[in-house]
Amino acid sequence: MIFAKKILTTLLMIFGLNVSTASADESAELVVEGQPILTKTKAPSHMENIDEVRSGWTFRIKETQALQMDDFENPGMIFVDKGIDLWNKVEGSKNKSCASCHGDASEFKGLRTIMPKWNVSAGALWSMEDHVNNCRTEQMGAEPLKWGKAPMDSIVALIGLQSRGMTMSVKIDGDVQPMWELGKELFYTRVGQLDMSCANCHEDNYGVMIRADHLSQGQINGFPTYRLKNAKLNSIHARFKGCMKNIRATPYKVGGDEFRALELYVASRGNGLSAETPSVRN
Ligand code: HEC
Ligand code: HEC
C-alpha cells in the first residue's frame, strides 16, 4: 500500500499535478428534502482493504455538497424533468410511451438499488440502460437511445430518483458471480501509460488531493451524477471511461462486458450506502 502511494505520488508529479492531503468535512450529513441519506457505513464483507465505505458526497467541498441538499438547487433535477417528458412521450410504431405500460416512474421504486442485475431471458447482466432500450425496441417499436447521451441519462436518472434514500444492495452471487469476479479483477488490474488500477486511486489513496479534486472511493450510488465540470448528467460507464482516459489507458467499450462487470463490482462496493441519484459532483 505504501508502495502504491509512492507510485501514485511520483506519477502525478511527473504529470505535473499537485498532490497534498487535506481533510473533508467528516461530520457533514446529507439530508435531501428532509430525507436523511446514509453516506458512510460499514464496508460490505467482501471488501478486504476498507472498513468503512463513503459516498463521493463526503469528499466534496461544502458548496458542492449544498447543491445536492436541495432539489431546487440540484442542476441534475432539470434533467430529471426532461426524463419525465420523455417518459410520457409517445414514440415508435406501437404508439406507446413508457407511461402507457408503467404508469408513473414510481413503479420502479427500489430498482436502482439492485442494478445491475441478471436478466433471465437475455442470459446476461443488465444495466438500467438495457431495460430502457429493450422496452423501446420490443415494447414500443422505437429506436434505442444512445448510452451516455442526455435522453438516456435523463430517463435513467428519473428511474434512479425513485430509490433515493434506499439502501444499495446489488446481488453478487448466483448467475452474476462470474461477471462480479471479472469486475473485481478489472478493478485491481493496472492499465494505461500510468500503469494504474482503479484501486490505486480509489482504494489506496482516497482522501488525497489531486489538483483541486479530493479523491473519493469511486462509488456509483449517486449515478447518473451531475458534474459541474461538464454541466450535464454523467452515466456510470462515461465516468469509468473518463477515469481510464486520465491514466492514458484505452477505455473499454461503453455498454460492453468489461464496463458492465466493473459496474456490478463497483456497485457492490457501495452496498449499504443510500442511493443518491441524481448526485452532484465537480
Ligand atoms: C489517477 C487516479 C484515478 C484512477 C486510476 C481512477 N480514477 Fe476514478 N476518479 C479519479 C478522480 C480524481 C475522480 C474525481 C474525484 C472523486 O470523486 O474521486 C474520480 C471519480 C470517479 C468516480 C465518481 C465518484 C462519484 O462519487 O461520483 C467513479 C465512479 C470512478 N472514479 C471510478 C473509477 C474506476 C472504475 C476506475 C478504474 C477503471 C477509476 N475510477 C480509476 C481518479 C482516478
Ligand atoms: C408495451 C408496454 C411497455 C412499454 C411501452 C414500456 N415497457 Fe418497460 N416493461 C414492460 C414489461 C412487460 C416489462 C417486464 C418484462 C421485461 O423486462 O421486458 C418491462 C420492464 C421494464 C423495466 C425493468 C423493470 C424491472 O423490475 O426489472 C424497466 C426499467 C422499464 N421497463 C422501463 C421502461 C421505460 C423507461 C419505458 C419507456 C422508454 C418502457 N419501459 C416502456 C412493458 C413496457
mmCIF file of C-alpha atoms and ligand atoms in Angstrom:
data_model
loop_
_atom_site.group_PDB
_atom_site.id
_atom_site.type_symbol
_atom_site.label_atom_id
_atom_site.label_comp_id
_atom_site.label_asym_id
_atom_site.label_seq_id
_atom_site.Cartn_x
_atom_site.Cartn_y
_atom_site.Cartn_z
ATOM 1 C CA MET A 1 0.000 0.000 0.000
ATOM 2 C CA ILE A 2 2.829 2.382 0.866
ATOM 3 C CA PHE A 3 4.450 1.273 -2.369
ATOM 4 C CA ALA A 4 1.286 2.111 -4.312
ATOM 5 C CA LYS A 5 1.091 5.546 -2.715
ATOM 6 C CA LYS A 6 4.660 6.242 -3.690
ATOM 7 C CA ILE A 7 3.951 5.263 -7.290
ATOM 8 C CA LEU A 8 0.881 7.455 -7.342
ATOM 9 C CA THR A 9 2.674 10.468 -5.929
ATOM 10 C CA THR A 10 5.606 10.040 -8.285
ATOM 11 C CA LEU A 11 3.448 9.621 -11.349
ATOM 12 C CA LEU A 12 1.224 12.510 -10.552
ATOM 13 C CA MET A 13 4.245 14.712 -10.045
ATOM 14 C CA ILE A 14 5.704 13.590 -13.347
ATOM 15 C CA PHE A 15 2.444 14.546 -14.991
ATOM 16 C CA GLY A 16 2.510 17.948 -13.356
ATOM 17 C CA LEU A 17 -0.208 17.518 -10.769
ATOM 18 C CA ASN A 18 -0.042 18.670 -7.192
ATOM 19 C CA VAL A 19 -0.656 16.101 -4.550
ATOM 20 C CA SER A 20 -1.358 17.068 -0.994
ATOM 21 C CA THR A 21 -3.529 15.761 1.760
ATOM 22 C CA ALA A 22 -6.498 17.693 3.071
ATOM 23 C CA SER A 23 -9.409 16.659 5.180
ATOM 24 C CA ALA A 24 -13.011 16.837 4.093
ATOM 25 C CA ASP A 25 -15.836 17.893 6.348
ATOM 26 C CA GLU A 26 -16.100 14.488 8.006
ATOM 27 C CA SER A 27 -19.088 15.432 10.102
ATOM 28 C CA ALA A 28 -21.323 16.716 7.304
ATOM 29 C CA GLU A 29 -24.595 14.875 6.977
ATOM 30 C CA LEU A 30 -26.653 14.621 3.854
ATOM 31 C CA VAL A 31 -30.327 15.378 4.145
ATOM 32 C CA VAL A 32 -32.252 15.927 0.926
ATOM 33 C CA GLU A 33 -35.693 17.457 1.120
ATOM 34 C CA GLY A 34 -35.951 16.330 4.737
ATOM 35 C CA GLN A 35 -34.883 12.782 3.920
ATOM 36 C CA PRO A 36 -31.670 11.502 5.549
ATOM 37 C CA ILE A 37 -29.221 9.834 3.159
ATOM 38 C CA LEU A 38 -26.648 7.416 4.528
ATOM 39 C CA THR A 39 -23.245 8.472 3.196
ATOM 40 C CA LYS A 40 -20.988 6.354 5.404
ATOM 41 C CA THR A 41 -21.376 2.811 6.572
ATOM 42 C CA LYS A 42 -19.547 -0.383 7.410
ATOM 43 C CA ALA A 43 -17.950 -1.866 4.297
ATOM 44 C CA PRO A 44 -19.613 -4.964 2.843
ATOM 45 C CA SER A 45 -17.945 -8.179 3.983
ATOM 46 C CA HIS A 46 -16.429 -8.947 0.556
ATOM 47 C CA MET A 47 -14.164 -5.906 0.831
ATOM 48 C CA GLU A 48 -10.848 -6.781 2.392
ATOM 49 C CA ASN A 49 -8.977 -3.481 2.463
ATOM 50 C CA ILE A 50 -11.571 -0.921 3.529
ATOM 51 C CA ASP A 51 -13.537 -0.849 6.792
ATOM 52 C CA GLU A 52 -15.885 1.998 6.011
ATOM 53 C CA VAL A 53 -17.455 2.897 2.698
ATOM 54 C CA ARG A 54 -18.162 6.548 1.952
ATOM 55 C CA SER A 55 -20.217 8.263 -0.669
ATOM 56 C CA GLY A 56 -18.401 10.638 -3.016
ATOM 57 C CA TRP A 57 -20.547 13.370 -1.472
ATOM 58 C CA THR A 58 -18.471 13.252 1.746
ATOM 59 C CA PHE A 59 -15.360 14.229 -0.232
ATOM 60 C CA ARG A 60 -16.817 17.287 -1.915
ATOM 61 C CA ILE A 61 -16.444 20.888 -0.764
ATOM 62 C CA LYS A 62 -19.293 22.481 1.154
ATOM 63 C CA GLU A 63 -20.651 24.447 -1.808
ATOM 64 C CA THR A 64 -20.894 21.329 -3.953
ATOM 65 C CA GLN A 65 -22.407 19.376 -1.074
ATOM 66 C CA ALA A 66 -25.052 22.066 -0.612
ATOM 67 C CA LEU A 67 -26.239 21.752 -4.224
ATOM 68 C CA GLN A 68 -27.286 18.190 -3.572
ATOM 69 C CA MET A 69 -29.206 19.026 -0.414
ATOM 70 C CA ASP A 70 -31.927 20.988 -2.133
ATOM 71 C CA ASP A 71 -33.754 19.778 -5.224
ATOM 72 C CA PHE A 72 -34.266 23.354 -6.409
ATOM 73 C CA GLU A 73 -30.505 23.879 -6.351
ATOM 74 C CA ASN A 74 -29.601 20.488 -7.783
ATOM 75 C CA PRO A 75 -28.994 21.024 -11.519
ATOM 76 C CA GLY A 76 -29.450 17.274 -12.037
ATOM 77 C CA MET A 77 -33.161 17.771 -11.387
ATOM 78 C CA ILE A 78 -33.505 19.729 -14.646
ATOM 79 C CA PHE A 79 -32.541 16.547 -16.427
ATOM 80 C CA VAL A 80 -34.944 14.515 -14.326
ATOM 81 C CA ASP A 81 -37.671 16.857 -15.626
ATOM 82 C CA LYS A 82 -36.522 16.111 -19.165
ATOM 83 C CA GLY A 83 -36.727 12.438 -18.214
ATOM 84 C CA ILE A 84 -40.366 12.926 -17.208
ATOM 85 C CA ASP A 85 -41.150 14.493 -20.600
ATOM 86 C CA LEU A 86 -39.532 11.570 -22.341
ATOM 87 C CA TRP A 87 -41.333 9.110 -20.072
ATOM 88 C CA ASN A 88 -44.660 10.499 -21.257
ATOM 89 C CA LYS A 89 -43.724 10.875 -24.927
ATOM 90 C CA VAL A 90 -45.450 8.523 -27.345
ATOM 91 C CA GLU A 91 -42.888 7.107 -29.755
ATOM 92 C CA GLY A 92 -42.396 4.225 -32.158
ATOM 93 C CA SER A 93 -44.579 2.014 -34.338
ATOM 94 C CA LYS A 94 -46.743 0.865 -31.437
ATOM 95 C CA ASN A 95 -47.790 4.350 -30.381
ATOM 96 C CA LYS A 96 -46.795 3.924 -26.780
ATOM 97 C CA SER A 97 -44.938 5.842 -24.108
ATOM 98 C CA CYS A 98 -43.294 4.401 -21.001
ATOM 99 C CA ALA A 99 -46.300 5.728 -19.105
ATOM 100 C CA SER A 100 -48.699 3.643 -21.246
ATOM 101 C CA CYS A 101 -47.468 0.495 -19.529
ATOM 102 C CA HIS A 102 -45.698 1.607 -16.378
ATOM 103 C CA GLY A 103 -47.920 4.437 -15.164
ATOM 104 C CA ASP A 104 -45.563 6.801 -13.415
ATOM 105 C CA ALA A 105 -41.919 6.155 -12.680
ATOM 106 C CA SER A 106 -42.590 5.412 -9.005
ATOM 107 C CA GLU A 107 -43.403 1.877 -10.176
ATOM 108 C CA PHE A 108 -39.632 1.455 -10.202
ATOM 109 C CA LYS A 109 -39.065 2.410 -6.576
ATOM 110 C CA GLY A 110 -36.184 0.266 -5.333
ATOM 111 C CA LEU A 111 -34.969 -0.860 -8.754
ATOM 112 C CA ARG A 112 -31.886 1.372 -8.736
ATOM 113 C CA THR A 113 -30.598 -0.309 -5.569
ATOM 114 C CA ILE A 114 -30.338 -3.739 -7.219
ATOM 115 C CA MET A 115 -28.846 -2.657 -10.559
ATOM 116 C CA PRO A 116 -27.083 -4.048 -12.466
ATOM 117 C CA LYS A 117 -28.867 -7.400 -12.259
ATOM 118 C CA TRP A 118 -29.183 -10.644 -14.166
ATOM 119 C CA ASN A 119 -31.759 -10.742 -16.937
ATOM 120 C CA VAL A 120 -33.026 -14.280 -17.283
ATOM 121 C CA SER A 121 -34.415 -14.072 -20.823
ATOM 122 C CA ALA A 122 -31.287 -12.406 -22.177
ATOM 123 C CA GLY A 123 -28.989 -14.601 -20.092
ATOM 124 C CA ALA A 124 -26.899 -11.520 -19.378
ATOM 125 C CA LEU A 125 -26.074 -8.891 -16.778
ATOM 126 C CA TRP A 126 -28.233 -5.856 -17.499
ATOM 127 C CA SER A 127 -27.713 -2.220 -16.594
ATOM 128 C CA MET A 128 -30.657 0.175 -16.359
ATOM 129 C CA GLU A 129 -29.919 1.349 -19.911
ATOM 130 C CA ASP A 130 -30.558 -2.168 -21.207
ATOM 131 C CA HIS A 131 -34.053 -2.204 -19.726
ATOM 132 C CA VAL A 132 -34.846 1.194 -21.202
ATOM 133 C CA ASN A 133 -33.680 0.178 -24.658
ATOM 134 C CA ASN A 134 -35.279 -3.248 -24.512
ATOM 135 C CA CYS A 135 -38.637 -1.628 -23.791
ATOM 136 C CA ARG A 136 -38.103 0.950 -26.505
ATOM 137 C CA THR A 137 -37.302 -1.582 -29.195
ATOM 138 C CA GLU A 138 -39.502 -4.535 -28.115
ATOM 139 C CA GLN A 139 -42.455 -2.825 -26.431
ATOM 140 C CA MET A 140 -42.651 0.473 -28.324
ATOM 141 C CA GLY A 141 -41.137 -0.262 -31.703
ATOM 142 C CA ALA A 142 -38.923 2.804 -31.174
ATOM 143 C CA GLU A 143 -35.230 3.431 -31.770
ATOM 144 C CA PRO A 144 -32.877 2.596 -28.899
ATOM 145 C CA LEU A 145 -31.331 5.573 -27.088
ATOM 146 C CA LYS A 146 -27.577 6.106 -27.102
ATOM 147 C CA TRP A 147 -25.805 5.243 -23.836
ATOM 148 C CA GLY A 148 -24.237 8.248 -22.159
ATOM 149 C CA LYS A 149 -26.329 10.847 -24.017
ATOM 150 C CA ALA A 150 -28.771 13.269 -22.355
ATOM 151 C CA PRO A 151 -32.068 11.499 -23.226
ATOM 152 C CA MET A 152 -30.865 8.136 -21.864
ATOM 153 C CA ASP A 153 -29.156 9.639 -18.819
ATOM 154 C CA SER A 154 -32.281 11.682 -18.023
ATOM 155 C CA ILE A 155 -34.580 8.698 -18.056
ATOM 156 C CA VAL A 156 -32.088 6.608 -16.061
ATOM 157 C CA ALA A 157 -31.900 9.466 -13.525
ATOM 158 C CA LEU A 158 -35.701 9.651 -13.288
ATOM 159 C CA ILE A 159 -35.866 5.924 -12.531
ATOM 160 C CA GLY A 160 -32.920 6.185 -10.111
ATOM 161 C CA LEU A 161 -34.519 9.065 -8.199
ATOM 162 C CA GLN A 162 -37.409 6.778 -7.202
ATOM 163 C CA SER A 163 -34.953 4.858 -4.980
ATOM 164 C CA ARG A 164 -33.247 7.853 -3.371
ATOM 165 C CA GLY A 165 -32.535 7.129 0.293
ATOM 166 C CA MET A 166 -32.952 3.385 -0.153
ATOM 167 C CA THR A 167 -30.084 1.013 0.602
ATOM 168 C CA MET A 168 -27.869 -0.175 -2.254
ATOM 169 C CA SER A 169 -27.984 -3.950 -2.327
ATOM 170 C CA VAL A 170 -26.798 -5.478 -5.591
ATOM 171 C CA LYS A 171 -26.640 -9.239 -5.735
ATOM 172 C CA ILE A 172 -23.184 -10.659 -6.289
ATOM 173 C CA ASP A 173 -23.721 -14.422 -6.256
ATOM 174 C CA GLY A 174 -25.636 -16.875 -8.441
ATOM 175 C CA ASP A 175 -25.777 -16.125 -12.176
ATOM 176 C CA VAL A 176 -23.906 -12.829 -11.872
ATOM 177 C CA GLN A 177 -20.945 -14.216 -9.981
ATOM 178 C CA PRO A 178 -18.614 -14.696 -12.975
ATOM 179 C CA MET A 179 -19.252 -11.083 -14.000
ATOM 180 C CA TRP A 180 -18.652 -9.916 -10.450
ATOM 181 C CA GLU A 181 -15.322 -11.787 -10.402
ATOM 182 C CA LEU A 182 -14.378 -10.213 -13.733
ATOM 183 C CA GLY A 183 -15.294 -6.765 -12.414
ATOM 184 C CA LYS A 184 -13.169 -7.309 -9.336
ATOM 185 C CA GLU A 185 -10.226 -8.412 -11.439
ATOM 186 C CA LEU A 186 -10.562 -5.331 -13.651
ATOM 187 C CA PHE A 187 -10.754 -3.046 -10.617
ATOM 188 C CA TYR A 188 -7.351 -4.283 -9.471
ATOM 189 C CA THR A 189 -5.687 -4.527 -12.905
ATOM 190 C CA ARG A 190 -3.134 -1.875 -13.787
ATOM 191 C CA VAL A 191 -3.668 -0.361 -17.193
ATOM 192 C CA GLY A 192 -2.563 2.523 -19.378
ATOM 193 C CA GLN A 193 0.619 4.539 -19.686
ATOM 194 C CA LEU A 194 0.414 5.396 -15.993
ATOM 195 C CA ASP A 195 0.113 1.682 -15.222
ATOM 196 C CA MET A 196 -2.527 2.189 -12.549
ATOM 197 C CA SER A 197 -5.617 0.362 -11.385
ATOM 198 C CA CYS A 198 -8.892 1.771 -10.113
ATOM 199 C CA ALA A 199 -7.825 0.519 -6.684
ATOM 200 C CA ASN A 200 -4.573 2.509 -6.755
ATOM 201 C CA CYS A 201 -6.615 5.690 -6.601
ATOM 202 C CA HIS A 202 -9.983 4.758 -5.127
ATOM 203 C CA GLU A 203 -8.812 2.253 -2.515
ATOM 204 C CA ASP A 204 -5.168 3.020 -1.705
ATOM 205 C CA ASN A 205 -5.393 6.787 -1.941
ATOM 206 C CA TYR A 206 -8.876 8.072 -1.299
ATOM 207 C CA GLY A 207 -8.726 11.239 0.748
ATOM 208 C CA VAL A 208 -5.677 12.521 -1.207
ATOM 209 C CA MET A 209 -5.982 15.747 -3.216
ATOM 210 C CA ILE A 210 -5.261 15.631 -6.968
ATOM 211 C CA ARG A 211 -5.204 19.237 -8.145
ATOM 212 C CA ALA A 212 -8.428 20.646 -6.690
ATOM 213 C CA ASP A 213 -10.018 17.206 -6.703
ATOM 214 C CA HIS A 214 -10.430 15.284 -3.486
ATOM 215 C CA LEU A 215 -10.071 11.593 -4.343
ATOM 216 C CA SER A 216 -13.073 9.547 -3.302
ATOM 217 C CA GLN A 217 -13.687 5.814 -3.160
ATOM 218 C CA GLY A 218 -15.161 5.902 -6.681
ATOM 219 C CA GLN A 219 -18.642 4.872 -5.560
ATOM 220 C CA ILE A 220 -21.556 4.827 -8.016
ATOM 221 C CA ASN A 221 -24.514 5.077 -5.617
ATOM 222 C CA GLY A 222 -25.239 8.621 -6.865
ATOM 223 C CA PHE A 223 -25.332 7.957 -10.610
ATOM 224 C CA PRO A 224 -26.238 9.341 -13.025
ATOM 225 C CA THR A 225 -24.422 12.247 -11.459
ATOM 226 C CA TYR A 226 -24.500 15.922 -12.411
ATOM 227 C CA ARG A 227 -20.956 17.218 -12.827
ATOM 228 C CA LEU A 228 -20.174 20.901 -12.523
ATOM 229 C CA LYS A 229 -17.231 20.291 -14.837
ATOM 230 C CA ASN A 230 -19.318 19.435 -17.901
ATOM 231 C CA ALA A 231 -22.700 20.764 -16.704
ATOM 232 C CA LYS A 232 -24.644 17.623 -17.514
ATOM 233 C CA LEU A 233 -25.565 14.237 -16.198
ATOM 234 C CA ASN A 234 -22.819 11.648 -16.431
ATOM 235 C CA SER A 235 -23.521 7.954 -16.701
ATOM 236 C CA ILE A 236 -21.616 5.272 -14.818
ATOM 237 C CA HIS A 237 -19.834 3.998 -17.904
ATOM 238 C CA ALA A 238 -18.965 7.527 -19.049
ATOM 239 C CA ARG A 239 -17.299 8.120 -15.685
ATOM 240 C CA PHE A 240 -15.337 4.877 -15.927
ATOM 241 C CA LYS A 241 -14.261 5.910 -19.419
ATOM 242 C CA GLY A 242 -13.087 9.311 -18.162
ATOM 243 C CA CYS A 243 -11.008 7.737 -15.397
ATOM 244 C CA MET A 244 -9.386 5.323 -17.845
ATOM 245 C CA LYS A 245 -8.527 8.195 -20.186
ATOM 246 C CA ASN A 246 -6.971 10.097 -17.301
ATOM 247 C CA ILE A 247 -4.496 7.289 -16.739
ATOM 248 C CA ARG A 248 -3.923 7.177 -20.500
ATOM 249 C CA ALA A 249 -5.486 3.781 -20.942
ATOM 250 C CA THR A 250 -7.685 2.738 -23.848
ATOM 251 C CA PRO A 251 -11.159 2.705 -22.270
ATOM 252 C CA TYR A 252 -13.332 -0.380 -22.563
ATOM 253 C CA LYS A 253 -16.481 -0.020 -24.617
ATOM 254 C CA VAL A 254 -19.428 1.878 -23.079
ATOM 255 C CA GLY A 255 -22.157 -0.764 -22.701
ATOM 256 C CA GLY A 256 -19.603 -3.573 -23.192
ATOM 257 C CA ASP A 257 -18.950 -6.562 -20.960
ATOM 258 C CA GLU A 258 -15.949 -5.107 -19.119
ATOM 259 C CA PHE A 259 -17.800 -1.968 -18.016
ATOM 260 C CA ARG A 260 -20.899 -3.988 -17.137
ATOM 261 C CA ALA A 261 -18.750 -6.230 -14.947
ATOM 262 C CA LEU A 262 -16.993 -3.246 -13.431
ATOM 263 C CA GLU A 263 -20.365 -1.584 -12.797
ATOM 264 C CA LEU A 264 -21.536 -4.622 -10.843
ATOM 265 C CA TYR A 265 -18.361 -4.880 -8.823
ATOM 266 C CA VAL A 266 -18.170 -1.144 -8.052
ATOM 267 C CA ALA A 267 -21.893 -1.105 -7.158
ATOM 268 C CA SER A 268 -21.263 -3.978 -4.734
ATOM 269 C CA ARG A 269 -18.541 -1.920 -3.032
ATOM 270 C CA GLY A 270 -21.300 0.541 -2.198
ATOM 271 C CA ASN A 271 -23.773 -1.982 -0.796
ATOM 272 C CA GLY A 272 -25.098 -0.461 2.423
ATOM 273 C CA LEU A 273 -24.904 3.166 1.258
ATOM 274 C CA SER A 274 -28.053 5.004 0.189
ATOM 275 C CA ALA A 275 -28.911 5.589 -3.450
ATOM 276 C CA GLU A 276 -28.391 9.343 -4.083
ATOM 277 C CA THR A 277 -29.500 9.794 -7.685
ATOM 278 C CA PRO A 278 -29.040 12.418 -9.040
ATOM 279 C CA SER A 279 -25.901 13.340 -7.103
ATOM 280 C CA VAL A 280 -23.813 16.473 -7.702
ATOM 281 C CA ARG A 281 -20.041 16.296 -8.099
ATOM 282 C CA ASN A 282 -17.318 18.508 -9.523
HETATM 283 C C1 HEC B 1 -5.302 8.539 -11.180
HETATM 284 C C2 HEC B 1 -6.326 8.230 -10.223
HETATM 285 C C3 HEC B 1 -7.597 7.533 -10.715
HETATM 286 C C4 HEC B 1 -7.740 6.272 -11.227
HETATM 287 C C5 HEC B 1 -6.643 5.262 -11.526
HETATM 288 C C6 HEC B 1 -9.143 6.059 -11.396
HETATM 289 N N1 HEC B 1 -9.848 7.168 -11.011
HETATM 290 FE FE1 HEC B 1 -11.830 7.301 -10.786
HETATM 291 N N2 HEC B 1 -11.646 9.246 -10.192
HETATM 292 C C7 HEC B 1 -10.450 9.917 -10.047
HETATM 293 C C8 HEC B 1 -10.713 11.287 -9.644
HETATM 294 C C9 HEC B 1 -9.659 12.363 -9.386
HETATM 295 C C10 HEC B 1 -12.100 11.407 -9.560
HETATM 296 C C11 HEC B 1 -12.914 12.671 -9.156
HETATM 297 C C12 HEC B 1 -12.897 12.812 -7.655
HETATM 298 C C13 HEC B 1 -13.526 11.626 -6.994
HETATM 299 O O1 HEC B 1 -14.764 11.517 -6.936
HETATM 300 O O2 HEC B 1 -12.771 10.705 -6.569
HETATM 301 C C14 HEC B 1 -12.669 10.100 -9.876
HETATM 302 C C15 HEC B 1 -14.006 9.793 -9.841
HETATM 303 C C16 HEC B 1 -14.544 8.532 -10.037
HETATM 304 C C17 HEC B 1 -15.934 8.192 -9.857
HETATM 305 C C18 HEC B 1 -17.048 9.127 -9.432
HETATM 306 C C19 HEC B 1 -17.332 9.042 -7.946
HETATM 307 C C20 HEC B 1 -18.514 9.859 -7.516
HETATM 308 O O3 HEC B 1 -18.782 9.905 -6.300
HETATM 309 O O4 HEC B 1 -19.201 10.463 -8.344
HETATM 310 C C21 HEC B 1 -16.052 6.859 -10.153
HETATM 311 C C22 HEC B 1 -17.313 6.043 -10.131
HETATM 312 C C23 HEC B 1 -14.738 6.375 -10.527
HETATM 313 N N3 HEC B 1 -13.849 7.407 -10.430
HETATM 314 C C24 HEC B 1 -14.450 5.077 -10.905
HETATM 315 C C25 HEC B 1 -13.199 4.656 -11.340
HETATM 316 C C26 HEC B 1 -12.941 3.328 -11.880
HETATM 317 C C27 HEC B 1 -13.970 2.219 -12.039
HETATM 318 C C28 HEC B 1 -11.605 3.282 -12.190
HETATM 319 C C29 HEC B 1 -10.842 2.170 -12.874
HETATM 320 C C30 HEC B 1 -11.273 1.873 -14.220
HETATM 321 C C31 HEC B 1 -11.041 4.577 -11.816
HETATM 322 N N4 HEC B 1 -12.040 5.365 -11.332
HETATM 323 C C32 HEC B 1 -9.709 4.901 -11.911
HETATM 324 C C33 HEC B 1 -9.195 9.377 -10.195
HETATM 325 C C34 HEC B 1 -8.930 8.096 -10.604
HETATM 326 C C1 HEC B 2 -45.999 -2.025 -24.017
HETATM 327 C C2 HEC B 2 -45.684 -1.962 -22.615
HETATM 328 C C3 HEC B 2 -44.357 -1.330 -22.210
HETATM 329 C C4 HEC B 2 -43.845 -0.109 -22.592
HETATM 330 C C5 HEC B 2 -44.408 0.898 -23.559
HETATM 331 C C6 HEC B 2 -42.611 0.065 -21.823
HETATM 332 N N1 HEC B 2 -42.394 -1.022 -21.039
HETATM 333 FE FE1 HEC B 2 -40.908 -1.259 -19.693
HETATM 334 N N2 HEC B 2 -41.513 -3.150 -19.308
HETATM 335 C C7 HEC B 2 -42.629 -3.756 -19.863
HETATM 336 C C8 HEC B 2 -42.686 -5.143 -19.433
HETATM 337 C C9 HEC B 2 -43.744 -6.154 -19.827
HETATM 338 C C10 HEC B 2 -41.567 -5.341 -18.593
HETATM 339 C C11 HEC B 2 -41.143 -6.633 -17.887
HETATM 340 C C12 HEC B 2 -40.505 -7.599 -18.830
HETATM 341 C C13 HEC B 2 -39.249 -7.060 -19.454
HETATM 342 O O1 HEC B 2 -38.292 -6.751 -18.744
HETATM 343 O O2 HEC B 2 -39.243 -6.944 -20.692
HETATM 344 C C14 HEC B 2 -40.857 -4.070 -18.551
HETATM 345 C C15 HEC B 2 -39.719 -3.844 -17.810
HETATM 346 C C16 HEC B 2 -39.115 -2.620 -17.630
HETATM 347 C C17 HEC B 2 -38.023 -2.347 -16.724
HETATM 348 C C18 HEC B 2 -37.358 -3.352 -15.800
HETATM 349 C C19 HEC B 2 -38.154 -3.486 -14.522
HETATM 350 C C20 HEC B 2 -37.582 -4.497 -13.568
HETATM 351 O O3 HEC B 2 -38.070 -4.523 -12.429
HETATM 352 O O4 HEC B 2 -36.676 -5.252 -13.928
HETATM 353 C C21 HEC B 2 -37.704 -1.031 -16.863
HETATM 354 C C22 HEC B 2 -36.642 -0.243 -16.101
HETATM 355 C C23 HEC B 2 -38.590 -0.483 -17.867
HETATM 356 N N3 HEC B 2 -39.442 -1.462 -18.297
HETATM 357 C C24 HEC B 2 -38.563 0.828 -18.286
HETATM 358 C C25 HEC B 2 -39.326 1.297 -19.353
HETATM 359 C C26 HEC B 2 -39.138 2.611 -19.931
HETATM 360 C C27 HEC B 2 -38.139 3.648 -19.442
HETATM 361 C C28 HEC B 2 -40.025 2.705 -20.966
HETATM 362 C C29 HEC B 2 -40.174 3.851 -21.942
HETATM 363 C C30 HEC B 2 -38.952 4.186 -22.701
HETATM 364 C C31 HEC B 2 -40.771 1.467 -21.001
HETATM 365 N N4 HEC B 2 -40.308 0.626 -20.037
HETATM 366 C C32 HEC B 2 -41.799 1.176 -21.894
HETATM 367 C C33 HEC B 2 -43.552 -3.143 -20.664
HETATM 368 C C34 HEC B 2 -43.412 -1.903 -21.254
#
